Amino acid sequence: MIETAAVAIVIAIALTLIRALLGPTLYDRVLAVNSLGTKVVIFIGFLGFVLGRPDWLDIAVLYALINFVSTIAILKFFRYRSFQVPLHRRPVPKVTAGQGGDDV
Amino acid sequence: MIGYAGADLAIALINVLLLGLLFVVGVAIARMRSLFAIVMLSGIYSLISATWFVALDAVDVAFTEAAVGAGISTALLLGAMLLTARTAKPETRAMRIVPILVVIATGAMLVYATIDLPAFGDPDSPANTYVGTDYLERTPEEIAVPNIVTAVLASYRGFDTLGETGVVFTAALAVILLLGFGERSLAATFNRKKDKN
């Protein structure tokens, strides 16, 4: 039972990894990294249960937070081509943003 | 503290599968040409290795790996990607062969080094014979922190940790100055756009 669950999670990780490897556009890869982070959260929760250490759930929640923030950071980077653009004069790129692919 | 009988086998299985995934990601990073995909894959590499560290019961190391590897360094690499050139030099034969030789030599040295390691949980190993037992005995009464690693890092070696924090802070400051967050990176973006047009 435990082995089945562990292997299932690892297979899910492998599937998102395949998407990250193939993923033709930028957003496929960002989404793959994000959902892989979610799989890691699940995996840590699962492992905490199996090894009898429920306090690992706190760590799993912290991973979810990091995952969220880093995804936002990556997407913001591709929207504005920079980190920390001042709020009052953000230039909106005309054509380049949102096209995906690797033309950065 | 193993809760179930099947846990040992499951952990062994997980270790093998996760290391296999790490191998796949590593080969893909070496083969790919798209910089953005490589940055994303290095984030994935950090996440999977953090998972593996958790499976090995090194939760603190895993957390550092996830926060630094998947979080900060992905952002820093993206910032560096903005500053780098978009063209690559043509590959020569030496560029293909020398790195694999270096990797094989390093791997062989590491495997050779593991031969000298004491067995897992060996009571006579250096970690369990010298000052380690002293810390284990004295931490509950001297520091009264449940986690002994924390007690050693933050109290017994407090000055050492303070120095390390200073070094890490200086390094982060230098990286931020080099990458030029804020106004300067904005200027670089505009200049790049002008060059394109």
PDB file of N, CA and C in Angstrom, chain B residues 58-155:
ATOM      1  N   ALA B  58      16.910  14.363   6.055  1.00  0.00           N
ATOM      2  CA  ALA B  58      17.700  15.578   6.265  1.00  0.00           C
ATOM      3  C   ALA B  58      16.810  16.769   5.917  1.00  0.00           C
ATOM      4  N   VAL B  59      15.828  17.018   6.781  1.00  0.00           N
ATOM      5  CA  VAL B  59      14.786  17.986   6.435  1.00  0.00           C
ATOM      6  C   VAL B  59      15.354  19.387   6.309  1.00  0.00           C
ATOM      7  N   ASP B  60      16.317  19.745   7.181  1.00  0.00           N
ATOM      8  CA  ASP B  60      16.853  21.111   7.134  1.00  0.00           C
ATOM      9  C   ASP B  60      17.633  21.353   5.852  1.00  0.00           C
ATOM     10  N   VAL B  61      18.431  20.360   5.443  1.00  0.00           N
ATOM     11  CA  VAL B  61      19.174  20.488   4.187  1.00  0.00           C
ATOM     12  C   VAL B  61      18.200  20.611   3.026  1.00  0.00           C
ATOM     13  N   ALA B  62      17.148  19.796   3.078  1.00  0.00           N
ATOM     14  CA  ALA B  62      16.156  19.824   2.003  1.00  0.00           C
ATOM     15  C   ALA B  62      15.508  21.186   1.903  1.00  0.00           C
ATOM     16  N   PHE B  63      15.232  21.776   3.054  1.00  0.00           N
ATOM     17  CA  PHE B  63      14.558  23.068   3.014  1.00  0.00           C
ATOM     18  C   PHE B  63      15.471  24.147   2.446  1.00  0.00           C
ATOM     19  N   THR B  64      16.745  24.102   2.830  1.00  0.00           N
ATOM     20  CA  THR B  64      17.695  25.049   2.254  1.00  0.00           C
ATOM     21  C   THR B  64      17.778  24.871   0.750  1.00  0.00           C
ATOM     22  N   GLU B  65      17.835  23.612   0.305  1.00  0.00           N
ATOM     23  CA  GLU B  65      17.925  23.341  -1.126  1.00  0.00           C
ATOM     24  C   GLU B  65      16.713  23.890  -1.862  1.00  0.00           C
ATOM     25  N   ALA B  66      15.516  23.718  -1.293  1.00  0.00           N
ATOM     26  CA  ALA B  66      14.306  24.182  -1.970  1.00  0.00           C
ATOM     27  C   ALA B  66      14.261  25.709  -2.004  1.00  0.00           C
ATOM     28  N   ALA B  67      14.615  26.340  -0.880  1.00  0.00           N
ATOM     29  CA  ALA B  67      14.512  27.803  -0.822  1.00  0.00           C
ATOM     30  C   ALA B  67      15.571  28.451  -1.692  1.00  0.00           C
ATOM     31  N   VAL B  68      16.821  27.958  -1.607  1.00  0.00           N
ATOM     32  CA  VAL B  68      17.910  28.575  -2.357  1.00  0.00           C
ATOM     33  C   VAL B  68      17.915  28.092  -3.800  1.00  0.00           C
ATOM     34  N   GLY B  69      17.845  26.785  -3.990  1.00  0.00           N
ATOM     35  CA  GLY B  69      17.981  26.231  -5.337  1.00  0.00           C
ATOM     36  C   GLY B  69      16.790  26.533  -6.219  1.00  0.00           C
ATOM     37  N   ALA B  70      15.575  26.244  -5.704  1.00  0.00           N
ATOM     38  CA  ALA B  70      14.395  26.419  -6.551  1.00  0.00           C
ATOM     39  C   ALA B  70      13.876  27.844  -6.491  1.00  0.00           C
ATOM     40  N   GLY B  71      14.108  28.549  -5.391  1.00  0.00           N
ATOM     41  CA  GLY B  71      13.557  29.890  -5.275  1.00  0.00           C
ATOM     42  C   GLY B  71      14.509  30.966  -5.743  1.00  0.00           C
ATOM     43  N   ILE B  72      15.530  31.270  -4.913  1.00  0.00           N
ATOM     44  CA  ILE B  72      16.393  32.420  -5.165  1.00  0.00           C
ATOM     45  C   ILE B  72      17.221  32.237  -6.429  1.00  0.00           C
ATOM     46  N   SER B  73      17.845  31.047  -6.585  1.00  0.00           N
ATOM     47  CA  SER B  73      18.796  30.946  -7.692  1.00  0.00           C
ATOM     48  C   SER B  73      18.082  30.909  -9.031  1.00  0.00           C
ATOM     49  N   THR B  74      16.833  30.426  -9.077  1.00  0.00           N
ATOM     50  CA  THR B  74      16.082  30.527 -10.328  1.00  0.00           C
ATOM     51  C   THR B  74      15.877  31.989 -10.704  1.00  0.00           C
ATOM     52  N   ALA B  75      15.492  32.798  -9.714  1.00  0.00           N
ATOM     53  CA  ALA B  75      15.280  34.224  -9.979  1.00  0.00           C
ATOM     54  C   ALA B  75      16.584  34.885 -10.412  1.00  0.00           C
ATOM     55  N   LEU B  76      17.692  34.548  -9.718  1.00  0.00           N
ATOM     56  CA  LEU B  76      18.975  35.169 -10.070  1.00  0.00           C
ATOM     57  C   LEU B  76      19.423  34.751 -11.465  1.00  0.00           C
ATOM     58  N   LEU B  77      19.207  33.469 -11.812  1.00  0.00           N
ATOM     59  CA  LEU B  77      19.615  33.007 -13.140  1.00  0.00           C
ATOM     60  C   LEU B  77      18.789  33.683 -14.224  1.00  0.00           C
ATOM     61  N   LEU B  78      17.499  33.918 -13.933  1.00  0.00           N
ATOM     62  CA  LEU B  78      16.686  34.631 -14.919  1.00  0.00           C
ATOM     63  C   LEU B  78      17.226  36.046 -15.122  1.00  0.00           C
ATOM     64  N   GLY B  79      17.598  36.710 -13.993  1.00  0.00           N
ATOM     65  CA  GLY B  79      18.175  38.046 -14.108  1.00  0.00           C
ATOM     66  C   GLY B  79      19.474  38.030 -14.886  1.00  0.00           C
ATOM     67  N   ALA B  80      20.291  36.996 -14.679  1.00  0.00           N
ATOM     68  CA  ALA B  80      21.552  36.893 -15.410  1.00  0.00           C
ATOM     69  C   ALA B  80      21.304  36.621 -16.892  1.00  0.00           C
ATOM     70  N   MET B  81      20.240  35.857 -17.170  1.00  0.00           N
ATOM     71  CA  MET B  81      19.887  35.540 -18.552  1.00  0.00           C
ATOM     72  C   MET B  81      19.583  36.812 -19.346  1.00  0.00           C
ATOM     73  N   LEU B  82      18.991  37.790 -18.644  1.00  0.00           N
ATOM     74  CA  LEU B  82      18.650  39.052 -19.288  1.00  0.00           C
ATOM     75  C   LEU B  82      19.897  39.786 -19.745  1.00  0.00           C
ATOM     76  N   LEU B  83      21.013  39.620 -18.997  1.00  0.00           N
ATOM     77  CA  LEU B  83      22.224  40.367 -19.285  1.00  0.00           C
ATOM     78  C   LEU B  83      23.151  39.656 -20.266  1.00  0.00           C
ATOM     79  N   THR B  84      22.938  38.368 -20.460  1.00  0.00           N
ATOM     80  CA  THR B  84      23.900  37.627 -21.263  1.00  0.00           C
ATOM     81  C   THR B  84      23.589  37.749 -22.751  1.00  0.00           C
ATOM     82  N   ALA B  85      24.543  37.306 -23.563  1.00  0.00           N
ATOM     83  CA  ALA B  85      24.371  37.383 -25.013  1.00  0.00           C
ATOM     84  C   ALA B  85      23.447  36.270 -25.494  1.00  0.00           C
ATOM     85  N   ARG B  86      22.837  36.466 -26.658  1.00  0.00           N
ATOM     86  CA  ARG B  86      21.892  35.478 -27.173  1.00  0.00           C
ATOM     87  C   ARG B  86      22.547  34.516 -28.154  1.00  0.00           C
ATOM     88  N   THR B  87      23.843  34.660 -28.364  1.00  0.00           N
ATOM     89  CA  THR B  87      24.490  33.771 -29.325  1.00  0.00           C
ATOM     90  C   THR B  87      25.467  32.861 -28.600  1.00  0.00           C
ATOM     91  N   ALA B  88      25.736  31.696 -29.196  1.00  0.00           N
ATOM     92  CA  ALA B  88      26.668  30.744 -28.596  1.00  0.00           C
ATOM     93  C   ALA B  88      27.825  30.526 -29.552  1.00  0.00           C
ATOM     94  N   LYS B  89      28.997  30.258 -28.956  1.00  0.00           N
ATOM     95  CA  LYS B  89      30.151  29.926 -29.796  1.00  0.00           C
ATOM     96  C   LYS B  89      29.969  28.509 -30.340  1.00  0.00           C
ATOM     97  N   PRO B  90      30.504  28.236 -31.523  1.00  0.00           N
ATOM     98  CA  PRO B  90      30.391  26.871 -32.056  1.00  0.00           C
ATOM     99  C   PRO B  90      31.160  25.884 -31.179  1.00  0.00           C
ATOM    100  N   GLU B  91      30.609  24.678 -31.065  1.00  0.00           N
ATOM    101  CA  GLU B  91      31.220  23.665 -30.207  1.00  0.00           C
ATOM    102  C   GLU B  91      32.450  23.068 -30.867  1.00  0.00           C
ATOM    103  N   THR B  92      33.489  22.897 -30.062  1.00  0.00           N
ATOM    104  CA  THR B  92      34.654  22.171 -30.566  1.00  0.00           C
ATOM    105  C   THR B  92      34.652  20.782 -29.931  1.00  0.00           C
ATOM    106  N   ARG B  93      35.560  19.937 -30.422  1.00  0.00           N
ATOM    107  CA  ARG B  93      35.624  18.577 -29.907  1.00  0.00           C
ATOM    108  C   ARG B  93      36.026  18.573 -28.429  1.00  0.00           C
ATOM    109  N   ALA B  94      36.971  19.486 -28.059  1.00  0.00           N
ATOM    110  CA  ALA B  94      37.430  19.537 -26.670  1.00  0.00           C
ATOM    111  C   ALA B  94      36.293  19.931 -25.739  1.00  0.00           C
ATOM    112  N   MET B  95      35.403  20.837 -26.218  1.00  0.00           N
ATOM    113  CA  MET B  95      34.297  21.277 -25.378  1.00  0.00           C
ATOM    114  C   MET B  95      33.338  20.132 -25.088  1.00  0.00           C
ATOM    115  N   ARG B  96      33.295  19.143 -25.982  1.00  0.00           N
ATOM    116  CA  ARG B  96      32.410  18.008 -25.734  1.00  0.00           C
ATOM    117  C   ARG B  96      33.052  16.984 -24.812  1.00  0.00           C
ATOM    118  N   ILE B  97      34.360  16.771 -24.961  1.00  0.00           N
ATOM    119  CA  ILE B  97      34.994  15.641 -24.264  1.00  0.00           C
ATOM    120  C   ILE B  97      35.484  16.017 -22.879  1.00  0.00           C
ATOM    121  N   VAL B  98      36.076  17.221 -22.728  1.00  0.00           N
ATOM    122  CA  VAL B  98      36.703  17.569 -21.447  1.00  0.00           C
ATOM    123  C   VAL B  98      35.705  17.562 -20.275  1.00  0.00           C
ATOM    124  N   PRO B  99      34.503  18.154 -20.426  1.00  0.00           N
ATOM    125  CA  PRO B  99      33.595  18.135 -19.275  1.00  0.00           C
ATOM    126  C   PRO B  99      33.229  16.733 -18.802  1.00  0.00           C
ATOM    127  N   ILE B 100      32.993  15.803 -19.749  1.00  0.00           N
ATOM    128  CA  ILE B 100      32.594  14.453 -19.330  1.00  0.00           C
ATOM    129  C   ILE B 100      33.751  13.773 -18.603  1.00  0.00           C
ATOM    130  N   LEU B 101      34.992  14.069 -19.050  1.00  0.00           N
ATOM    131  CA  LEU B 101      36.142  13.501 -18.351  1.00  0.00           C
ATOM    132  C   LEU B 101      36.234  14.037 -16.928  1.00  0.00           C
ATOM    133  N   VAL B 102      36.025  15.357 -16.773  1.00  0.00           N
ATOM    134  CA  VAL B 102      36.075  15.959 -15.429  1.00  0.00           C
ATOM    135  C   VAL B 102      35.008  15.343 -14.539  1.00  0.00           C
ATOM    136  N   VAL B 103      33.794  15.171 -15.101  1.00  0.00           N
ATOM    137  CA  VAL B 103      32.693  14.615 -14.305  1.00  0.00           C
ATOM    138  C   VAL B 103      33.004  13.187 -13.891  1.00  0.00           C
ATOM    139  N   ILE B 104      33.513  12.385 -14.834  1.00  0.00           N
ATOM    140  CA  ILE B 104      33.813  10.991 -14.508  1.00  0.00           C
ATOM    141  C   ILE B 104      34.906  10.911 -13.446  1.00  0.00           C
ATOM    142  N   ALA B 105      35.943  11.767 -13.574  1.00  0.00           N
ATOM    143  CA  ALA B 105      37.034  11.745 -12.593  1.00  0.00           C
ATOM    144  C   ALA B 105      36.522  12.129 -11.206  1.00  0.00           C
ATOM    145  N   THR B 106      35.687  13.196 -11.145  1.00  0.00           N
ATOM    146  CA  THR B 106      35.150  13.625  -9.856  1.00  0.00           C
ATOM    147  C   THR B 106      34.277  12.532  -9.244  1.00  0.00           C
ATOM    148  N   GLY B 107      33.429  11.932 -10.080  1.00  0.00           N
ATOM    149  CA  GLY B 107      32.560  10.858  -9.584  1.00  0.00           C
ATOM    150  C   GLY B 107      33.362   9.694  -9.059  1.00  0.00           C
ATOM    151  N   ALA B 108      34.424   9.320  -9.789  1.00  0.00           N
ATOM    152  CA  ALA B 108      35.260   8.203  -9.348  1.00  0.00           C
ATOM    153  C   ALA B 108      35.912   8.517  -8.009  1.00  0.00           C
ATOM    154  N   MET B 109      36.374   9.788  -7.855  1.00  0.00           N
ATOM    155  CA  MET B 109      36.995  10.170  -6.576  1.00  0.00           C
ATOM    156  C   MET B 109      35.984  10.093  -5.442  1.00  0.00           C
ATOM    157  N   LEU B 110      34.747  10.544  -5.704  1.00  0.00           N
ATOM    158  CA  LEU B 110      33.731  10.526  -4.647  1.00  0.00           C
ATOM    159  C   LEU B 110      33.386   9.097  -4.251  1.00  0.00           C
ATOM    160  N   VAL B 111      33.247   8.218  -5.260  1.00  0.00           N
ATOM    161  CA  VAL B 111      32.936   6.818  -4.953  1.00  0.00           C
ATOM    162  C   VAL B 111      34.081   6.202  -4.159  1.00  0.00           C
ATOM    163  N   TYR B 112      35.321   6.546  -4.559  1.00  0.00           N
ATOM    164  CA  TYR B 112      36.484   6.037  -3.829  1.00  0.00           C
ATOM    165  C   TYR B 112      36.458   6.527  -2.383  1.00  0.00           C
ATOM    166  N   ALA B 113      36.016   7.795  -2.170  1.00  0.00           N
ATOM    167  CA  ALA B 113      35.983   8.342  -0.818  1.00  0.00           C
ATOM    168  C   ALA B 113      34.939   7.645   0.042  1.00  0.00           C
ATOM    169  N   THR B 114      33.850   7.157  -0.568  1.00  0.00           N
ATOM    170  CA  THR B 114      32.818   6.507   0.243  1.00  0.00           C
ATOM    171  C   THR B 114      33.302   5.191   0.839  1.00  0.00           C
ATOM    172  N   ILE B 115      34.375   4.614   0.272  1.00  0.00           N
ATOM    173  CA  ILE B 115      34.859   3.331   0.807  1.00  0.00           C
ATOM    174  C   ILE B 115      35.320   3.506   2.251  1.00  0.00           C
ATOM    175  N   ASP B 116      35.898   4.696   2.558  1.00  0.00           N
ATOM    176  CA  ASP B 116      36.417   4.927   3.902  1.00  0.00           C
ATOM    177  C   ASP B 116      35.342   5.313   4.911  1.00  0.00           C
ATOM    178  N   LEU B 117      34.126   5.586   4.442  1.00  0.00           N
ATOM    179  CA  LEU B 117      33.088   6.046   5.365  1.00  0.00           C
ATOM    180  C   LEU B 117      32.715   4.929   6.340  1.00  0.00           C
ATOM    181  N   PRO B 118      32.431   5.281   7.620  1.00  0.00           N
ATOM    182  CA  PRO B 118      31.944   4.261   8.553  1.00  0.00           C
ATOM    183  C   PRO B 118      30.531   3.836   8.174  1.00  0.00           C
ATOM    184  N   ALA B 119      30.142   2.655   8.634  1.00  0.00           N
ATOM    185  CA  ALA B 119      28.812   2.151   8.310  1.00  0.00           C
ATOM    186  C   ALA B 119      27.749   3.029   8.957  1.00  0.00           C
ATOM    187  N   PHE B 120      26.515   2.984   8.390  1.00  0.00           N
ATOM    188  CA  PHE B 120      25.432   3.819   8.887  1.00  0.00           C
ATOM    189  C   PHE B 120      25.076   3.407  10.316  1.00  0.00           C
ATOM    190  N   GLY B 121      25.114   4.379  11.249  1.00  0.00           N
ATOM    191  CA  GLY B 121      24.768   4.082  12.634  1.00  0.00           C
ATOM    192  C   GLY B 121      25.871   3.373  13.400  1.00  0.00           C
ATOM    193  N   ASP B 122      27.093   3.384  12.889  1.00  0.00           N
ATOM    194  CA  ASP B 122      28.214   2.724  13.551  1.00  0.00           C
ATOM    195  C   ASP B 122      28.547   3.446  14.859  1.00  0.00           C
ATOM    196  N   PRO B 123      28.489   2.770  16.021  1.00  0.00           N
ATOM    197  CA  PRO B 123      28.777   3.461  17.288  1.00  0.00           C
ATOM    198  C   PRO B 123      30.230   3.900  17.426  1.00  0.00           C
ATOM    199  N   ASP B 124      31.141   3.298  16.643  1.00  0.00           N
ATOM    200  CA  ASP B 124      32.555   3.665  16.755  1.00  0.00           C
ATOM    201  C   ASP B 124      32.980   4.725  15.743  1.00  0.00           C
ATOM    202  N   SER B 125      32.039   5.237  14.976  1.00  0.00           N
ATOM    203  CA  SER B 125      32.408   6.229  13.970  1.00  0.00           C
ATOM    204  C   SER B 125      32.821   7.536  14.659  1.00  0.00           C
ATOM    205  N   PRO B 126      33.647   8.368  13.989  1.00  0.00           N
ATOM    206  CA  PRO B 126      34.124   9.607  14.620  1.00  0.00           C
ATOM    207  C   PRO B 126      32.988  10.504  15.099  1.00  0.00           C
ATOM    208  N   ALA B 127      31.852  10.493  14.379  1.00  0.00           N
ATOM    209  CA  ALA B 127      30.742  11.367  14.771  1.00  0.00           C
ATOM    210  C   ALA B 127      30.164  10.956  16.116  1.00  0.00           C
ATOM    211  N   ASN B 128      30.309   9.687  16.468  1.00  0.00           N
ATOM    212  CA  ASN B 128      29.686   9.200  17.702  1.00  0.00           C
ATOM    213  C   ASN B 128      30.671   9.014  18.847  1.00  0.00           C
ATOM    214  N   THR B 129      31.970   9.280  18.614  1.00  0.00           N
ATOM    215  CA  THR B 129      32.920   8.981  19.683  1.00  0.00           C
ATOM    216  C   THR B 129      33.494  10.227  20.356  1.00  0.00           C
ATOM    217  N   TYR B 130      33.781  11.292  19.609  1.00  0.00           N
ATOM    218  CA  TYR B 130      34.474  12.434  20.205  1.00  0.00           C
ATOM    219  C   TYR B 130      33.499  13.411  20.855  1.00  0.00           C
ATOM    220  N   VAL B 131      33.424  14.658  20.358  1.00  0.00           N
ATOM    221  CA  VAL B 131      32.620  15.663  21.051  1.00  0.00           C
ATOM    222  C   VAL B 131      31.124  15.465  20.847  1.00  0.00           C
ATOM    223  N   GLY B 132      30.738  14.654  19.850  1.00  0.00           N
ATOM    224  CA  GLY B 132      29.314  14.488  19.547  1.00  0.00           C
ATOM    225  C   GLY B 132      28.504  14.058  20.750  1.00  0.00           C
ATOM    226  N   THR B 133      29.013  13.052  21.461  1.00  0.00           N
ATOM    227  CA  THR B 133      28.272  12.572  22.635  1.00  0.00           C
ATOM    228  C   THR B 133      28.190  13.647  23.705  1.00  0.00           C
ATOM    229  N   ASP B 134      29.249  14.448  23.802  1.00  0.00           N
ATOM    230  CA  ASP B 134      29.263  15.541  24.774  1.00  0.00           C
ATOM    231  C   ASP B 134      28.117  16.521  24.516  1.00  0.00           C
ATOM    232  N   TYR B 135      27.987  16.912  23.233  1.00  0.00           N
ATOM    233  CA  TYR B 135      26.890  17.818  22.877  1.00  0.00           C
ATOM    234  C   TYR B 135      25.556  17.185  23.227  1.00  0.00           C
ATOM    235  N   LEU B 136      25.405  15.890  22.892  1.00  0.00           N
ATOM    236  CA  LEU B 136      24.128  15.213  23.153  1.00  0.00           C
ATOM    237  C   LEU B 136      23.797  15.230  24.636  1.00  0.00           C
ATOM    238  N   GLU B 137      24.822  15.047  25.479  1.00  0.00           N
ATOM    239  CA  GLU B 137      24.561  15.002  26.918  1.00  0.00           C
ATOM    240  C   GLU B 137      24.289  16.394  27.489  1.00  0.00           C
ATOM    241  N   ARG B 138      25.045  17.405  27.012  1.00  0.00           N
ATOM    242  CA  ARG B 138      24.988  18.691  27.700  1.00  0.00           C
ATOM    243  C   ARG B 138      23.944  19.649  27.161  1.00  0.00           C
ATOM    244  N   THR B 139      23.498  19.430  25.896  1.00  0.00           N
ATOM    245  CA  THR B 139      22.543  20.378  25.319  1.00  0.00           C
ATOM    246  C   THR B 139      21.257  20.522  26.141  1.00  0.00           C
ATOM    247  N   PRO B 140      20.614  19.433  26.609  1.00  0.00           N
ATOM    248  CA  PRO B 140      19.334  19.623  27.311  1.00  0.00           C
ATOM    249  C   PRO B 140      19.448  20.523  28.530  1.00  0.00           C
ATOM    250  N   GLU B 141      20.564  20.443  29.280  1.00  0.00           N
ATOM    251  CA  GLU B 141      20.648  21.273  30.478  1.00  0.00           C
ATOM    252  C   GLU B 141      21.276  22.640  30.200  1.00  0.00           C
ATOM    253  N   GLU B 142      22.244  22.692  29.224  1.00  0.00           N
ATOM    254  CA  GLU B 142      22.937  23.966  29.005  1.00  0.00           C
ATOM    255  C   GLU B 142      22.145  24.917  28.121  1.00  0.00           C
ATOM    256  N   ILE B 143      21.537  24.393  27.054  1.00  0.00           N
ATOM    257  CA  ILE B 143      20.855  25.261  26.094  1.00  0.00           C
ATOM    258  C   ILE B 143      19.337  25.086  26.189  1.00  0.00           C
ATOM    259  N   ALA B 144      18.905  23.872  26.476  1.00  0.00           N
ATOM    260  CA  ALA B 144      17.475  23.566  26.603  1.00  0.00           C
ATOM    261  C   ALA B 144      16.720  23.794  25.298  1.00  0.00           C
ATOM    262  N   VAL B 145      17.382  23.455  24.168  1.00  0.00           N
ATOM    263  CA  VAL B 145      16.701  23.484  22.876  1.00  0.00           C
ATOM    264  C   VAL B 145      16.517  22.034  22.445  1.00  0.00           C
ATOM    265  N   PRO B 146      15.326  21.633  22.009  1.00  0.00           N
ATOM    266  CA  PRO B 146      15.120  20.225  21.669  1.00  0.00           C
ATOM    267  C   PRO B 146      15.984  19.758  20.502  1.00  0.00           C
ATOM    268  N   ASN B 147      16.234  20.638  19.520  1.00  0.00           N
ATOM    269  CA  ASN B 147      17.017  20.233  18.359  1.00  0.00           C
ATOM    270  C   ASN B 147      18.495  20.525  18.627  1.00  0.00           C
ATOM    271  N   ILE B 148      19.316  19.464  18.642  1.00  0.00           N
ATOM    272  CA  ILE B 148      20.713  19.633  19.029  1.00  0.00           C
ATOM    273  C   ILE B 148      21.514  20.319  17.933  1.00  0.00           C
ATOM    274  N   VAL B 149      21.127  20.091  16.676  1.00  0.00           N
ATOM    275  CA  VAL B 149      21.818  20.784  15.576  1.00  0.00           C
ATOM    276  C   VAL B 149      21.644  22.292  15.728  1.00  0.00           C
ATOM    277  N   THR B 150      20.432  22.708  16.074  1.00  0.00           N
ATOM    278  CA  THR B 150      20.179  24.131  16.294  1.00  0.00           C
ATOM    279  C   THR B 150      21.018  24.658  17.441  1.00  0.00           C
ATOM    280  N   ALA B 151      21.110  23.879  18.523  1.00  0.00           N
ATOM    281  CA  ALA B 151      21.880  24.318  19.682  1.00  0.00           C
ATOM    282  C   ALA B 151      23.345  24.514  19.303  1.00  0.00           C
ATOM    283  N   VAL B 152      23.897  23.563  18.509  1.00  0.00           N
ATOM    284  CA  VAL B 152      25.304  23.661  18.124  1.00  0.00           C
ATOM    285  C   VAL B 152      25.519  24.870  17.222  1.00  0.00           C
ATOM    286  N   LEU B 153      24.623  25.041  16.236  1.00  0.00           N
ATOM    287  CA  LEU B 153      24.806  26.120  15.265  1.00  0.00           C
ATOM    288  C   LEU B 153      24.634  27.498  15.892  1.00  0.00           C
ATOM    289  N   ALA B 154      23.598  27.652  16.697  1.00  0.00           N
ATOM    290  CA  ALA B 154      23.238  28.995  17.141  1.00  0.00           C
ATOM    291  C   ALA B 154      23.855  29.363  18.477  1.00  0.00           C
ATOM    292  N   SER B 155      24.320  28.357  19.252  1.00  0.00           N
ATOM    293  CA  SER B 155      24.846  28.714  20.560  1.00  0.00           C
ATOM    294  C   SER B 155      26.312  28.322  20.721  1.00  0.00           C
TER     295      SER B 155
END
